[in-house]
Amino acid sequence: MNKADLIRAAAAKDDSLTQGEVAKSLDAILESIAESLCNGDPVMLIGFGTFEVRHRAARTGRNPQTGESIQVAASSNAAFKAGSRLKQRLNS
């Protein structure tokens, strides 16, 4: 499912909202999640899951073609951890 599919599905679940309204709401929600993560704050949606920033330390890697050692810089990545209700739905 891509973003357009998600918007259509959400609009179909609630007849009082148009696809345009759902799209605006979804964009606002995604922007709020991104801003929170950029500030280092997790976003917890009880029962659904938690979005958080995970940090990776710098390390020495190896180029698979040449075998040469290379430095891999430290990085931060967004991660999602499923909540208990979502896990139950996936496993039933």
PDB file of C-alpha atoms in Angstrom:
ATOM      1  CA  MET A   1       0.000   0.000   0.000  1.00  0.00           C
ATOM      2  CA  ASN A   2       1.374   3.387  -0.951  1.00  0.00           C
ATOM      3  CA  LYS A   3       0.344   6.831   0.296  1.00  0.00           C
ATOM      4  CA  ALA A   4      -2.422   7.290  -2.294  1.00  0.00           C
ATOM      5  CA  ASP A   5      -3.868   3.864  -1.434  1.00  0.00           C
ATOM      6  CA  LEU A   6      -3.791   4.733   2.267  1.00  0.00           C
ATOM      7  CA  ILE A   7      -5.616   8.012   1.628  1.00  0.00           C
ATOM      8  CA  ARG A   8      -8.314   6.249  -0.422  1.00  0.00           C
ATOM      9  CA  ALA A   9      -8.754   3.542   2.237  1.00  0.00           C
ATOM     10  CA  ALA A  10      -9.029   6.074   5.087  1.00  0.00           C
ATOM     11  CA  ALA A  11     -11.535   8.202   3.149  1.00  0.00           C
ATOM     12  CA  ALA A  12     -13.611   5.076   2.421  1.00  0.00           C
ATOM     13  CA  LYS A  13     -13.771   4.233   6.165  1.00  0.00           C
ATOM     14  CA  ASP A  14     -15.234   7.650   7.029  1.00  0.00           C
ATOM     15  CA  ASP A  15     -17.822   8.978   4.577  1.00  0.00           C
ATOM     16  CA  SER A  16     -17.683  12.453   6.143  1.00  0.00           C
ATOM     17  CA  LEU A  17     -14.111  13.069   4.928  1.00  0.00           C
ATOM     18  CA  THR A  18     -12.978  13.671   1.370  1.00  0.00           C
ATOM     19  CA  GLN A  19      -9.735  12.280   0.011  1.00  0.00           C
ATOM     20  CA  GLY A  20      -8.342  15.832  -0.028  1.00  0.00           C
ATOM     21  CA  GLU A  21      -9.102  16.291   3.666  1.00  0.00           C
ATOM     22  CA  VAL A  22      -7.566  12.934   4.502  1.00  0.00           C
ATOM     23  CA  ALA A  23      -4.480  13.821   2.442  1.00  0.00           C
ATOM     24  CA  LYS A  24      -4.054  17.132   4.309  1.00  0.00           C
ATOM     25  CA  SER A  25      -4.456  15.397   7.661  1.00  0.00           C
ATOM     26  CA  LEU A  26      -2.010  12.643   6.747  1.00  0.00           C
ATOM     27  CA  ASP A  27       0.570  15.196   5.569  1.00  0.00           C
ATOM     28  CA  ALA A  28       0.190  17.117   8.849  1.00  0.00           C
ATOM     29  CA  ILE A  29       0.568  13.927  10.907  1.00  0.00           C
ATOM     30  CA  LEU A  30       3.665  12.799   8.989  1.00  0.00           C
ATOM     31  CA  GLU A  31       5.232  16.262   9.294  1.00  0.00           C
ATOM     32  CA  SER A  32       4.574  16.276  13.046  1.00  0.00           C
ATOM     33  CA  ILE A  33       6.175  12.844  13.422  1.00  0.00           C
ATOM     34  CA  ALA A  34       9.222  13.972  11.417  1.00  0.00           C
ATOM     35  CA  GLU A  35       9.619  17.160  13.477  1.00  0.00           C
ATOM     36  CA  SER A  36       9.386  15.214  16.721  1.00  0.00           C
ATOM     37  CA  LEU A  37      12.009  12.708  15.565  1.00  0.00           C
ATOM     38  CA  CYS A  38      14.312  15.522  14.403  1.00  0.00           C
ATOM     39  CA  ASN A  39      14.073  16.966  17.927  1.00  0.00           C
ATOM     40  CA  GLY A  40      15.082  13.578  19.341  1.00  0.00           C
ATOM     41  CA  ASP A  41      11.643  12.845  20.805  1.00  0.00           C
ATOM     42  CA  PRO A  42       9.956   9.469  20.226  1.00  0.00           C
ATOM     43  CA  VAL A  43       6.363   9.322  18.983  1.00  0.00           C
ATOM     44  CA  MET A  44       4.311   6.759  20.905  1.00  0.00           C
ATOM     45  CA  LEU A  45       0.963   5.653  19.502  1.00  0.00           C
ATOM     46  CA  ILE A  46      -0.370   3.348  22.214  1.00  0.00           C
ATOM     47  CA  GLY A  47      -1.431  -0.007  20.803  1.00  0.00           C
ATOM     48  CA  PHE A  48       0.024   0.763  17.374  1.00  0.00           C
ATOM     49  CA  GLY A  49       3.727   1.385  17.975  1.00  0.00           C
ATOM     50  CA  THR A  50       6.571   3.772  18.601  1.00  0.00           C
ATOM     51  CA  PHE A  51       8.675   5.760  16.157  1.00  0.00           C
ATOM     52  CA  GLU A  52      12.128   6.618  17.506  1.00  0.00           C
ATOM     53  CA  VAL A  53      15.591   7.694  16.429  1.00  0.00           C
ATOM     54  CA  ARG A  54      18.328   5.096  16.706  1.00  0.00           C
ATOM     55  CA  HIS A  55      21.965   6.129  16.561  1.00  0.00           C
ATOM     56  CA  ARG A  56      24.723   4.079  14.945  1.00  0.00           C
ATOM     57  CA  ALA A  57      28.297   4.651  16.019  1.00  0.00           C
ATOM     58  CA  ALA A  58      31.097   5.228  13.535  1.00  0.00           C
ATOM     59  CA  ARG A  59      32.885   2.038  12.555  1.00  0.00           C
ATOM     60  CA  THR A  60      35.481   0.571  10.258  1.00  0.00           C
ATOM     61  CA  GLY A  61      33.995  -1.286   7.297  1.00  0.00           C
ATOM     62  CA  ARG A  62      35.449  -3.144   4.376  1.00  0.00           C
ATOM     63  CA  ASN A  63      34.986  -2.526   0.654  1.00  0.00           C
ATOM     64  CA  PRO A  64      33.756  -5.919  -0.657  1.00  0.00           C
ATOM     65  CA  GLN A  65      35.348  -5.419  -4.092  1.00  0.00           C
ATOM     66  CA  THR A  66      38.846  -4.437  -2.998  1.00  0.00           C
ATOM     67  CA  GLY A  67      38.995  -5.600   0.614  1.00  0.00           C
ATOM     68  CA  GLU A  68      40.194  -2.107   1.573  1.00  0.00           C
ATOM     69  CA  SER A  69      39.241  -0.788   5.023  1.00  0.00           C
ATOM     70  CA  ILE A  70      36.980   2.268   5.014  1.00  0.00           C
ATOM     71  CA  GLN A  71      35.533   4.491   7.731  1.00  0.00           C
ATOM     72  CA  VAL A  72      31.742   4.437   7.960  1.00  0.00           C
ATOM     73  CA  ALA A  73      30.443   7.630   9.572  1.00  0.00           C
ATOM     74  CA  ALA A  74      28.063   7.685  12.518  1.00  0.00           C
ATOM     75  CA  SER A  75      24.422   8.040  11.537  1.00  0.00           C
ATOM     76  CA  SER A  76      20.928   8.425  12.931  1.00  0.00           C
ATOM     77  CA  ASN A  77      17.971   6.494  11.547  1.00  0.00           C
ATOM     78  CA  ALA A  78      14.243   6.424  12.158  1.00  0.00           C
ATOM     79  CA  ALA A  79      12.952   3.135  13.543  1.00  0.00           C
ATOM     80  CA  PHE A  80       9.514   1.702  14.275  1.00  0.00           C
ATOM     81  CA  LYS A  81       8.673  -0.750  17.026  1.00  0.00           C
ATOM     82  CA  ALA A  82       5.231  -2.370  16.800  1.00  0.00           C
ATOM     83  CA  GLY A  83       2.890  -2.053  19.796  1.00  0.00           C
ATOM     84  CA  SER A  84       1.164  -4.939  21.553  1.00  0.00           C
ATOM     85  CA  ARG A  85      -2.232  -4.641  19.818  1.00  0.00           C
ATOM     86  CA  LEU A  86      -0.607  -4.435  16.384  1.00  0.00           C
ATOM     87  CA  LYS A  87       1.528  -7.494  17.169  1.00  0.00           C
ATOM     88  CA  GLN A  88      -1.590  -9.404  18.250  1.00  0.00           C
ATOM     89  CA  ARG A  89      -3.419  -8.519  15.026  1.00  0.00           C
ATOM     90  CA  LEU A  90      -0.434  -9.583  12.929  1.00  0.00           C
ATOM     91  CA  ASN A  91      -0.138 -12.917  14.733  1.00  0.00           C
ATOM     92  CA  SER A  92      -3.812 -13.905  14.695  1.00  0.00           C
TER      93      SER A  92
END
